[in-house]
mmCIF file of C-alpha atoms in Angstrom:
data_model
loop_
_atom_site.group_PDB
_atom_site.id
_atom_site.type_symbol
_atom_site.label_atom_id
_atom_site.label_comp_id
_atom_site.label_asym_id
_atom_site.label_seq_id
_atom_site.Cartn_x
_atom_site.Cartn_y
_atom_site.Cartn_z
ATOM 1 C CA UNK A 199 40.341 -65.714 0.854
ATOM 2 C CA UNK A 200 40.855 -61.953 0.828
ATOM 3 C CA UNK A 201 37.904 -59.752 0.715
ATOM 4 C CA UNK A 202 38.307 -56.644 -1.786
ATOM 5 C CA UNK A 203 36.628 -53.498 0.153
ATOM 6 C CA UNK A 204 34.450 -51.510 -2.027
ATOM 7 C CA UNK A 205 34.377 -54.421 -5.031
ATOM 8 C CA UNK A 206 31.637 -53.339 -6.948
ATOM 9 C CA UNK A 207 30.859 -57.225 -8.336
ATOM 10 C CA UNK A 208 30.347 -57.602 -4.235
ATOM 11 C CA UNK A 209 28.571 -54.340 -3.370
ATOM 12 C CA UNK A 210 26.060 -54.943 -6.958
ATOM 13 C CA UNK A 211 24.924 -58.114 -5.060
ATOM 14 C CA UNK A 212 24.102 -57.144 -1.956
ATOM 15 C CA UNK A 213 22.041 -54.057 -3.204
ATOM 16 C CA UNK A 214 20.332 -56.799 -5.704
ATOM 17 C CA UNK A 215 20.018 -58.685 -2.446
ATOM 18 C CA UNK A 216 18.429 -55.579 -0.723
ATOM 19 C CA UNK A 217 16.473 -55.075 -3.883
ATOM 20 C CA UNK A 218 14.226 -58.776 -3.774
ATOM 21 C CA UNK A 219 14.300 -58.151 0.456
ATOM 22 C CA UNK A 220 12.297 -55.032 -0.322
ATOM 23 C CA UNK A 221 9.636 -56.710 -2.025
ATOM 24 C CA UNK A 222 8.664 -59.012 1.358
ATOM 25 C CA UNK A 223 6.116 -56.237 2.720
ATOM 26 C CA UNK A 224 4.151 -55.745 -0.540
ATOM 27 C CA UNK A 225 4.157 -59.680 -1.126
ATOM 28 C CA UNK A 226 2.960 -60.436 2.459
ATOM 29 C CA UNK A 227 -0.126 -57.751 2.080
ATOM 30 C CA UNK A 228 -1.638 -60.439 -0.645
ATOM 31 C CA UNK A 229 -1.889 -63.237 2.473
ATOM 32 C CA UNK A 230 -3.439 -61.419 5.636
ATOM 33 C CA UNK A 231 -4.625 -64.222 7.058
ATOM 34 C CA UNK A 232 -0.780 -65.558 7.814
ATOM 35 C CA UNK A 233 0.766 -64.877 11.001
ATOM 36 C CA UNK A 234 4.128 -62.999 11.422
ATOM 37 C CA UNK A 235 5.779 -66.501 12.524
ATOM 38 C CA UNK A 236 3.983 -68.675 9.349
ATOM 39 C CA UNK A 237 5.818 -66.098 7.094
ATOM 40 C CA UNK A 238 8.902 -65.942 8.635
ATOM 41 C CA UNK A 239 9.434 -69.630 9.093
ATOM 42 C CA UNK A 240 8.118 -70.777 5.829
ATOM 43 C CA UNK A 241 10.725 -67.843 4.082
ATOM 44 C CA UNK A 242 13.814 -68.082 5.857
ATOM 45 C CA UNK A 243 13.028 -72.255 6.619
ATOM 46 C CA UNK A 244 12.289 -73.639 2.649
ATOM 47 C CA UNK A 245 14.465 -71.172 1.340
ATOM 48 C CA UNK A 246 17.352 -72.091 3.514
ATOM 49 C CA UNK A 247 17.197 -75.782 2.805
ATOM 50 C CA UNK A 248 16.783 -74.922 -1.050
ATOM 51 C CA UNK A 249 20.208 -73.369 -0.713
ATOM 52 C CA UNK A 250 21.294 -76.024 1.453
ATOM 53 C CA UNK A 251 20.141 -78.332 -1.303
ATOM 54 C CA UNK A 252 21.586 -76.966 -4.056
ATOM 55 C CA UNK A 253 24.960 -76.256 -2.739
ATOM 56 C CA UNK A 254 24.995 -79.855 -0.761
ATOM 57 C CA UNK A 255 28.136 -80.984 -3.653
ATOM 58 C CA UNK A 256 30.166 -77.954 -2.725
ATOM 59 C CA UNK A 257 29.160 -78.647 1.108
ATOM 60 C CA UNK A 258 30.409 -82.215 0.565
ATOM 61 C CA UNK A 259 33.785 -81.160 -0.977
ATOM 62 C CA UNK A 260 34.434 -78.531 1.834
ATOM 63 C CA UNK A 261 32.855 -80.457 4.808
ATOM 64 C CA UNK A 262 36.494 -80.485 6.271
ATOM 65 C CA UNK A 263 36.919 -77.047 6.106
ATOM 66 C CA UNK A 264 32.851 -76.468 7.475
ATOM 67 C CA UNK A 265 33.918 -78.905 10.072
ATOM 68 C CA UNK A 266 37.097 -76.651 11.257
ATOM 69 C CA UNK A 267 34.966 -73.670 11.747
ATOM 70 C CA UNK A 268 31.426 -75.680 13.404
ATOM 71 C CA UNK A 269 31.089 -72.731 15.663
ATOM 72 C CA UNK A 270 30.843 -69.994 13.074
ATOM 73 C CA UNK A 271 28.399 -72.411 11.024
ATOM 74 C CA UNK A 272 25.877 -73.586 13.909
ATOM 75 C CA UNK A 273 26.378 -69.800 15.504
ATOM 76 C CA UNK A 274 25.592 -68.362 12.020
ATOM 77 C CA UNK A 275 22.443 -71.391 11.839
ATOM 78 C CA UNK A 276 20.809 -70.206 15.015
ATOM 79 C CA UNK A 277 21.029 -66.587 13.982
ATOM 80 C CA UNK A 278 19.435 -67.788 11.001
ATOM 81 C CA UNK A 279 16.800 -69.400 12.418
ATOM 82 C CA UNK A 280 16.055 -66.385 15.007
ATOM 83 C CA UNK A 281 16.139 -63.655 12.500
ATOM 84 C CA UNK A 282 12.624 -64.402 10.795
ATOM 85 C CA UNK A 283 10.796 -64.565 13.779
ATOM 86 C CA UNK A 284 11.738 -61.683 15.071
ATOM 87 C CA UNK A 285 12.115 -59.793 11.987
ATOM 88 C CA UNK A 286 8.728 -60.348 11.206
ATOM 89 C CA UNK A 287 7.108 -60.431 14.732
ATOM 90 C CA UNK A 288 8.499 -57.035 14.926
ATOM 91 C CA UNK A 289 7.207 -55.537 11.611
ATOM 92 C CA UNK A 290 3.253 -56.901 12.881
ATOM 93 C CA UNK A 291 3.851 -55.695 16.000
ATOM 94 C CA UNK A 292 5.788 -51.953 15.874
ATOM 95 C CA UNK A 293 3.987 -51.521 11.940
ATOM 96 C CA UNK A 294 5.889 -52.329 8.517
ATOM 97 C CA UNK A 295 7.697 -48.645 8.401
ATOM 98 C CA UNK A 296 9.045 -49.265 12.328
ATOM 99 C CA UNK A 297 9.798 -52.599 12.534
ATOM 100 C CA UNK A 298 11.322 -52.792 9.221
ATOM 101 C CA UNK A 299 13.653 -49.402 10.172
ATOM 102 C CA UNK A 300 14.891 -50.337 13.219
ATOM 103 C CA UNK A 301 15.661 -54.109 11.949
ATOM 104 C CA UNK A 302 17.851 -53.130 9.023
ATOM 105 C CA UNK A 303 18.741 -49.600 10.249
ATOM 106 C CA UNK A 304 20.399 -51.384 13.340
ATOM 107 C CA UNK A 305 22.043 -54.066 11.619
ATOM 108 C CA UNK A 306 25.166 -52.187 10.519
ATOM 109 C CA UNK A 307 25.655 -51.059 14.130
ATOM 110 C CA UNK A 308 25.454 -54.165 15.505
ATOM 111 C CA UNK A 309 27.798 -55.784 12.318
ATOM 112 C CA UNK A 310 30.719 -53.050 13.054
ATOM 113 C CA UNK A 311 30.424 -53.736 16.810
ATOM 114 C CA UNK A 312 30.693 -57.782 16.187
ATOM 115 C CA UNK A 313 33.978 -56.696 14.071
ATOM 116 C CA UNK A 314 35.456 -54.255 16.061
ATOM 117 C CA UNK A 315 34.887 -56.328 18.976
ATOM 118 C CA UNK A 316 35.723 -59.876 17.458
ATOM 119 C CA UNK A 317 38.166 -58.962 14.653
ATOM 120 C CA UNK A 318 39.790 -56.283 15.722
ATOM 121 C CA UNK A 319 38.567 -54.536 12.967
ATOM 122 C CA UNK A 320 39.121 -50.295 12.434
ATOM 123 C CA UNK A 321 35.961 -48.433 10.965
ATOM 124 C CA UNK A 322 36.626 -46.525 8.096
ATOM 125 C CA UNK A 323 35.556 -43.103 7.333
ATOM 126 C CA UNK A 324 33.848 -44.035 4.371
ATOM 127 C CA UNK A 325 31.416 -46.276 6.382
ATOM 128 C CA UNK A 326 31.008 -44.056 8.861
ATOM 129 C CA UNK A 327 30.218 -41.602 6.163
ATOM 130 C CA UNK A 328 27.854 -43.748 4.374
ATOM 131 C CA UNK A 329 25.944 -45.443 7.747
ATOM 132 C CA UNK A 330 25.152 -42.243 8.966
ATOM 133 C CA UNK A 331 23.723 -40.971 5.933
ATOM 134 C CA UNK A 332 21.755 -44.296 5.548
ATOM 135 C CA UNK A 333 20.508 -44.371 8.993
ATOM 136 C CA UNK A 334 19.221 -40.727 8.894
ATOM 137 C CA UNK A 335 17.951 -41.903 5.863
ATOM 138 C CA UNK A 336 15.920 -44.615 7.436
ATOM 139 C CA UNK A 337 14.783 -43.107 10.177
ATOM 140 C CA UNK A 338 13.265 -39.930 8.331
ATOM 141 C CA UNK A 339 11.342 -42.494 6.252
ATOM 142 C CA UNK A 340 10.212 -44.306 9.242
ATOM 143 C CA UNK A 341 8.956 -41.015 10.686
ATOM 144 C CA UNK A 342 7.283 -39.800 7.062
ATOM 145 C CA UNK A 343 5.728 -42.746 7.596
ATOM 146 C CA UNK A 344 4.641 -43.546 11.393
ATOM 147 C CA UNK A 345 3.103 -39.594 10.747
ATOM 148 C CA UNK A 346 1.158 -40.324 7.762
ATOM 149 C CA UNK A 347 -0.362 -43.703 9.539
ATOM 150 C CA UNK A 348 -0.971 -41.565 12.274
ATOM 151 C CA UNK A 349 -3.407 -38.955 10.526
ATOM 152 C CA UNK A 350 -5.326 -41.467 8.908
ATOM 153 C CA UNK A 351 -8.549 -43.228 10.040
ATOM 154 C CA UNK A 352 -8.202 -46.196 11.243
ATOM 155 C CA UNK A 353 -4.672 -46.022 11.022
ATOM 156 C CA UNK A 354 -4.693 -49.180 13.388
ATOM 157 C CA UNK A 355 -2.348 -48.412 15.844
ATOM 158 C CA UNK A 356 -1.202 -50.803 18.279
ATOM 159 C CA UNK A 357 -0.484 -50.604 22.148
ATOM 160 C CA UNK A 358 2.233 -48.925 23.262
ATOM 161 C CA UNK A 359 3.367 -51.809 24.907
ATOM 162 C CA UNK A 360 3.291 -53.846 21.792
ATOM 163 C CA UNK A 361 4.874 -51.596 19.963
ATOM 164 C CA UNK A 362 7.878 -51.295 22.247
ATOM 165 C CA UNK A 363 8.052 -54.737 22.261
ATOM 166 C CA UNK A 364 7.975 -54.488 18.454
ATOM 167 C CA UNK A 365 10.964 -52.267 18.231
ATOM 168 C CA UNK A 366 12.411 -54.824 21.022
ATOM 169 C CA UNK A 367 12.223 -57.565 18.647
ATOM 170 C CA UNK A 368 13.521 -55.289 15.681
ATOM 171 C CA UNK A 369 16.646 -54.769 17.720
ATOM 172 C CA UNK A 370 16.900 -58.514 17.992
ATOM 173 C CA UNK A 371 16.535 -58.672 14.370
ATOM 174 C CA UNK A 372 19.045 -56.065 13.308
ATOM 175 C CA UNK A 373 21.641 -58.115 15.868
ATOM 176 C CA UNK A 374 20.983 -61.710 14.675
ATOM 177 C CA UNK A 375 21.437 -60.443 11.249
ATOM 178 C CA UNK A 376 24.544 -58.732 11.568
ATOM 179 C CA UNK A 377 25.921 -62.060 13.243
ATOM 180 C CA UNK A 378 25.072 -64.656 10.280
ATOM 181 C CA UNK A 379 26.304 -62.087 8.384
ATOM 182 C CA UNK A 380 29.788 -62.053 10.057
ATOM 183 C CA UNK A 381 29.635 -65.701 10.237
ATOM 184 C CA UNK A 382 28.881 -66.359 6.903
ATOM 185 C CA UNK A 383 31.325 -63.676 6.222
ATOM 186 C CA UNK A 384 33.614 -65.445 8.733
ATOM 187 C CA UNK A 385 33.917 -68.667 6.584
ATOM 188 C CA UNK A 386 34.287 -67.098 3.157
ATOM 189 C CA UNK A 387 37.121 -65.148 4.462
ATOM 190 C CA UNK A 388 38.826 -68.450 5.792
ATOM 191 C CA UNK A 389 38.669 -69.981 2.072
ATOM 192 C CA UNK A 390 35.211 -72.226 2.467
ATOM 193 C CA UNK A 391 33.247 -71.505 -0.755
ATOM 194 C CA UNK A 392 30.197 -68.887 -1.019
ATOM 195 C CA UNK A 393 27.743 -71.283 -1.857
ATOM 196 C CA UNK A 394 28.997 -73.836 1.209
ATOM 197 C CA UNK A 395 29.543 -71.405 3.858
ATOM 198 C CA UNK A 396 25.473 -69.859 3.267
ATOM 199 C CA UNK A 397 24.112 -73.637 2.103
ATOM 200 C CA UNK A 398 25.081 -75.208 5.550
ATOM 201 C CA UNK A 399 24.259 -71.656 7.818
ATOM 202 C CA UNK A 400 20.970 -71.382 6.255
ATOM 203 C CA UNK A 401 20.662 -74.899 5.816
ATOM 204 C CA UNK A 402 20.961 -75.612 9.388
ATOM 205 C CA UNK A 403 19.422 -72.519 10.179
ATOM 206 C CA UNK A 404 16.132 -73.924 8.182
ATOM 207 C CA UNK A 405 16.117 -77.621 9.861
ATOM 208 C CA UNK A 406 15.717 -74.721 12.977
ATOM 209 C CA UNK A 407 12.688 -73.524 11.610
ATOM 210 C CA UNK A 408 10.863 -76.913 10.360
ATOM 211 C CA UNK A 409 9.334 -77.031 13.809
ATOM 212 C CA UNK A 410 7.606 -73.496 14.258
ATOM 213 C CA UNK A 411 6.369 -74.149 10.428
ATOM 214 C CA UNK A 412 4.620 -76.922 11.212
ATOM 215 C CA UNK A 413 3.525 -75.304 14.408
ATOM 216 C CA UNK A 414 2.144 -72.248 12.575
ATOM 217 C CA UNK A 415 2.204 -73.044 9.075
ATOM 218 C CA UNK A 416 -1.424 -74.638 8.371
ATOM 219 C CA UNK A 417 -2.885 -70.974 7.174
ATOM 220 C CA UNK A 418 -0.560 -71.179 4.190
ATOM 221 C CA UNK A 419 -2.915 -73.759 3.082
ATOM 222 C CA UNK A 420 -5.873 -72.676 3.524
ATOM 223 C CA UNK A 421 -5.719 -70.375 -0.079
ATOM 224 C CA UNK A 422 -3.705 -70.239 -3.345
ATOM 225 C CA UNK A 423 -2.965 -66.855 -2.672
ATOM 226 C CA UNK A 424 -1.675 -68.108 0.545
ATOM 227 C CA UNK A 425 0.025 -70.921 -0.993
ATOM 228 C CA UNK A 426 1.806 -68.667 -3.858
ATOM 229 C CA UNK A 427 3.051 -65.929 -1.232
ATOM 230 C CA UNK A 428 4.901 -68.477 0.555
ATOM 231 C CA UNK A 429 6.227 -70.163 -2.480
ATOM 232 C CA UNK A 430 7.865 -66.545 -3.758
ATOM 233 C CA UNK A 431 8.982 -65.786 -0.003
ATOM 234 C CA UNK A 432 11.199 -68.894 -0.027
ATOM 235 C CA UNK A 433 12.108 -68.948 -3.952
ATOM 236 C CA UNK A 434 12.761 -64.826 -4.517
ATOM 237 C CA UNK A 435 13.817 -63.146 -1.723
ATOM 238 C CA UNK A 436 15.263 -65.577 0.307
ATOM 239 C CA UNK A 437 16.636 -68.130 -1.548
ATOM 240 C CA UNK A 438 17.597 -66.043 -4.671
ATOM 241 C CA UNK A 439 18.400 -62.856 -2.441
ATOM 242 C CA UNK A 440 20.888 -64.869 -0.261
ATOM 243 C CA UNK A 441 22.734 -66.590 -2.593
ATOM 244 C CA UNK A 442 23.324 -63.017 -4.212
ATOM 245 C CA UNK A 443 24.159 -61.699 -0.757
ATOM 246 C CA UNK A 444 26.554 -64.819 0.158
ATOM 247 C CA UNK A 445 28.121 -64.021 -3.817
ATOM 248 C CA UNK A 446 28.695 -60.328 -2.027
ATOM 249 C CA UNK A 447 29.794 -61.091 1.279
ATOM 250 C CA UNK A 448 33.304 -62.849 -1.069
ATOM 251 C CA UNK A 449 34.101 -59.214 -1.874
ATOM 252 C CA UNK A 450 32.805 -56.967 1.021
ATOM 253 C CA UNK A 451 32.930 -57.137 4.912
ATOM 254 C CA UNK A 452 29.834 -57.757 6.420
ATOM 255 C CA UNK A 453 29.506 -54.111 7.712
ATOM 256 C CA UNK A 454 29.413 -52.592 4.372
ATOM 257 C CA UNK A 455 26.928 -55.678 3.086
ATOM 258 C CA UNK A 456 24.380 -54.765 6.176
ATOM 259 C CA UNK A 457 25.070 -50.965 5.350
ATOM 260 C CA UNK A 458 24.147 -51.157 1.920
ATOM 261 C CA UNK A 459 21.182 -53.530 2.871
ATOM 262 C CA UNK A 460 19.675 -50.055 4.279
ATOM 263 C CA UNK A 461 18.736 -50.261 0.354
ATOM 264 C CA UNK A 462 15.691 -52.580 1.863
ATOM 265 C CA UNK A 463 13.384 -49.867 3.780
ATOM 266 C CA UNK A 464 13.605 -47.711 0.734
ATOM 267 C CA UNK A 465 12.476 -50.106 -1.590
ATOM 268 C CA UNK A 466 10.057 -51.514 0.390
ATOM 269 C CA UNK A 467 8.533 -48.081 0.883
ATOM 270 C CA UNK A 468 8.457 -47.035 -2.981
ATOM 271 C CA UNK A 469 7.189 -50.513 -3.567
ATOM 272 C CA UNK A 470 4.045 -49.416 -0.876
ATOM 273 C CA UNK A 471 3.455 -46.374 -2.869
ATOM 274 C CA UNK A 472 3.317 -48.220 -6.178
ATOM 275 C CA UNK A 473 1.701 -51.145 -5.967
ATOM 276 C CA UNK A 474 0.049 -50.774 -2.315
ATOM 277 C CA UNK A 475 -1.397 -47.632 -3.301
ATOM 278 C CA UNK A 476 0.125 -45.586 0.131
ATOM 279 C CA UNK A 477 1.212 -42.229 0.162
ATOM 280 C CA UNK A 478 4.809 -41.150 0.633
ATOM 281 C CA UNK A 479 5.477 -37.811 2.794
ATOM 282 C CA UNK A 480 8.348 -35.399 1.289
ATOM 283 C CA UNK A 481 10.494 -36.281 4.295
ATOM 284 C CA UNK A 482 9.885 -40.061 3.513
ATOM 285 C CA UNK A 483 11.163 -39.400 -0.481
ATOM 286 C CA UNK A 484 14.221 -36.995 1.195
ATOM 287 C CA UNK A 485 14.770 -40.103 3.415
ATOM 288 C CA UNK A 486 14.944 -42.543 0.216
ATOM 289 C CA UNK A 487 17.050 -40.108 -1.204
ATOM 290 C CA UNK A 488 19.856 -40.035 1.575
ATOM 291 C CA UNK A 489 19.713 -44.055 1.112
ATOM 292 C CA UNK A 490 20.580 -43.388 -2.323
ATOM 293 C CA UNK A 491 23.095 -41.122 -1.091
ATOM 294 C CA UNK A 492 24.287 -43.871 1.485
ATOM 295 C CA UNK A 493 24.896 -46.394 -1.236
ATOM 296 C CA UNK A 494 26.501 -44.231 -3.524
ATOM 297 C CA UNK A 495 28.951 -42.977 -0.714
ATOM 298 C CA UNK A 496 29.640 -46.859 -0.479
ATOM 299 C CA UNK A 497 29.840 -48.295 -3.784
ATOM 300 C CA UNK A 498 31.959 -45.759 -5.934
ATOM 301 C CA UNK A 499 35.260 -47.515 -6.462
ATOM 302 C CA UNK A 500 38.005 -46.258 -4.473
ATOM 303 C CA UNK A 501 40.218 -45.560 -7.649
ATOM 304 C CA UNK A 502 37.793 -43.262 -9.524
ATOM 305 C CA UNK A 503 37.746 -41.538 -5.913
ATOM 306 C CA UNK A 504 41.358 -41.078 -5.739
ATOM 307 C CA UNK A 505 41.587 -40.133 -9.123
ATOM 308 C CA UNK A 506 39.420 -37.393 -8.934
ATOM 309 C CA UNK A 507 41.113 -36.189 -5.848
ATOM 310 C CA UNK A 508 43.849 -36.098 -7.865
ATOM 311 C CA UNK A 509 42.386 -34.384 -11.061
ATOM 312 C CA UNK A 510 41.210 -31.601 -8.361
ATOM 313 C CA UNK A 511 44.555 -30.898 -7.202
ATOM 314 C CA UNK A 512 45.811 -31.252 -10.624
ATOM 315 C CA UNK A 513 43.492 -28.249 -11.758
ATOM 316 C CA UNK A 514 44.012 -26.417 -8.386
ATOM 317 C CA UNK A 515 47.910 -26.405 -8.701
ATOM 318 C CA UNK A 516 47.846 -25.431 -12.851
ATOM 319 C CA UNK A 517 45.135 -22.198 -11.384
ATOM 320 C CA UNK A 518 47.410 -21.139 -9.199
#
């Protein structure tokens, strides 16, 4: 299955994708009392075996063709099952803006390294375009932020240690999700089905996860608030979000879907400032709008670029 660069049915998924993503941090403030792992594990863990549930006929039909390729699946599964954990770890440990910045801003890194190093693969200058607006995007709103936490009381501020070891785990994050990524990418591209390729990598990757739910899980119970936070982490984001991100990973590579992920800080961000009730710094709103910029670098179809190359030269040659 060939991959169309720049599709904009592919890239309109993942920034949907990015879009439900976003709204993790705002729905996690509503259940304080559940740890970093509870959250992670009971997202990325139900929500992976929903998909693995609902695609299980299309897994059946293409088992051969999962079988062929078990190392991208169970490499893609552990990935999976790491992500959350650290993901989330990070995020309590480094703060929401920090932990959340250097997960996703480090993810397209990591996803052009995998395919320059694995597939051979030759960075465009579009992406490099578009990443480096998007990261300078990300990391001006995860200064706006870390400053405005900063001058407030209580602000809360951890350790240093901890929050090294926060942007530690973010790194971890940003890698683990550039691989299942790639992998899930990985199978598409070798003509296994969207829906089979995520339902058995998050599927397996969710069986990974039973065990550290059950382990840390018991404070999902304790409330309905609790109860309905983890329900939406598993049903919205995760399950929703990645079968619209495995629907875009059929048209894009997996560095452009973990570049225009970058969408995710941004949202989450506005989302703080609207619902939350935080204040955004000017540098943090100039930082959401080089995102914006980012994702419109990535997403306009190639054609209506080349055609208004074209008109430009057109109107340059009848001047002169």
């Amino acid at each position: 299955m060939k991959h169309r660069t720049g599709h904009p049915t592919g890239s309109l998924c993942v920034l949907l994708a990015s879009v439900l993503w976003g709204t993790t941090g705002t729905a996690a403030t509503f259940a304080p009392d559940v740890g970093p792992l509870a959250i992670g594990a009971v997202a990325m863990g139900l929500g992976g075996l929903l998909q693995a549930l609902v695609a299980a006929p299309r897994i059946r039909r293409e088992s051969a063709g999962l079988r062929a390729r078990r190392d991208a699946v169970l490499l893609g599964a552990l990935a999976v099952a790491i992500y959350p954990l650290a993901f989330y770890s990070s995020m309590h440990l480094a703060g929401v803006a920090t932990g959340t910045v250097v997960s996703i801003g480090s993810a397209p890194l990591a996803s052009a390294l995998v395919e320059r190093t694995v597939d051979g693969r030759r960075l465009t200058r579009r992406w490099t375009t578009g990443a480096a607006l998007g990261l300078a995007g990300t990391v001006l709103l995860c200064a706006a932020e870390a400053a405005h936490a900063s001058t407030g009381a209580g602000a809360g501020a951890g350790s240093a240690g901890a929050t090294v070891l926060g942007v530690g785990l973010g790194l971890v994050a940003g890698f683990t999700y550039a691989l299942y990524s790639w992998a899930a990418h990985r199978l598409i591209s070798h003509g296994v089905g969207s829906s089979a390729a995520m339902g058995a990598v998050f599927g397996i990757g969710g069986l990974l996860l039973m065990p550290v739910l059950l382990a840390t899980g018991a404070p999902l119970l304790d409330s309905w608030s609790n109860a309905a936070v983890g329900t939406y982490m598993a049903l919205v984001p995760m399950f929703l979000g990645y079968v619209l991100f495995g629907w875009g990973l059929a048209h894009v590579p997996a560095s452009t879907a973990t570049t225009l992920s970058l969408l995710e800080p941004a949202v989450a961000a506005v989302l703080a400032v609207v619902v939350v009730g935080e204040r955004l710094p000017l540098p943090g709103w100039l930082g959401v709008a080089l995102v914006v910029g980012c994702l419109a670098v990535l997403t306009t179809p190639a054609g209506a670029r080349r055609r208004s190359r074209t008109t430009s030269a057109v109107v340059a040659a009848e001047h002169v």
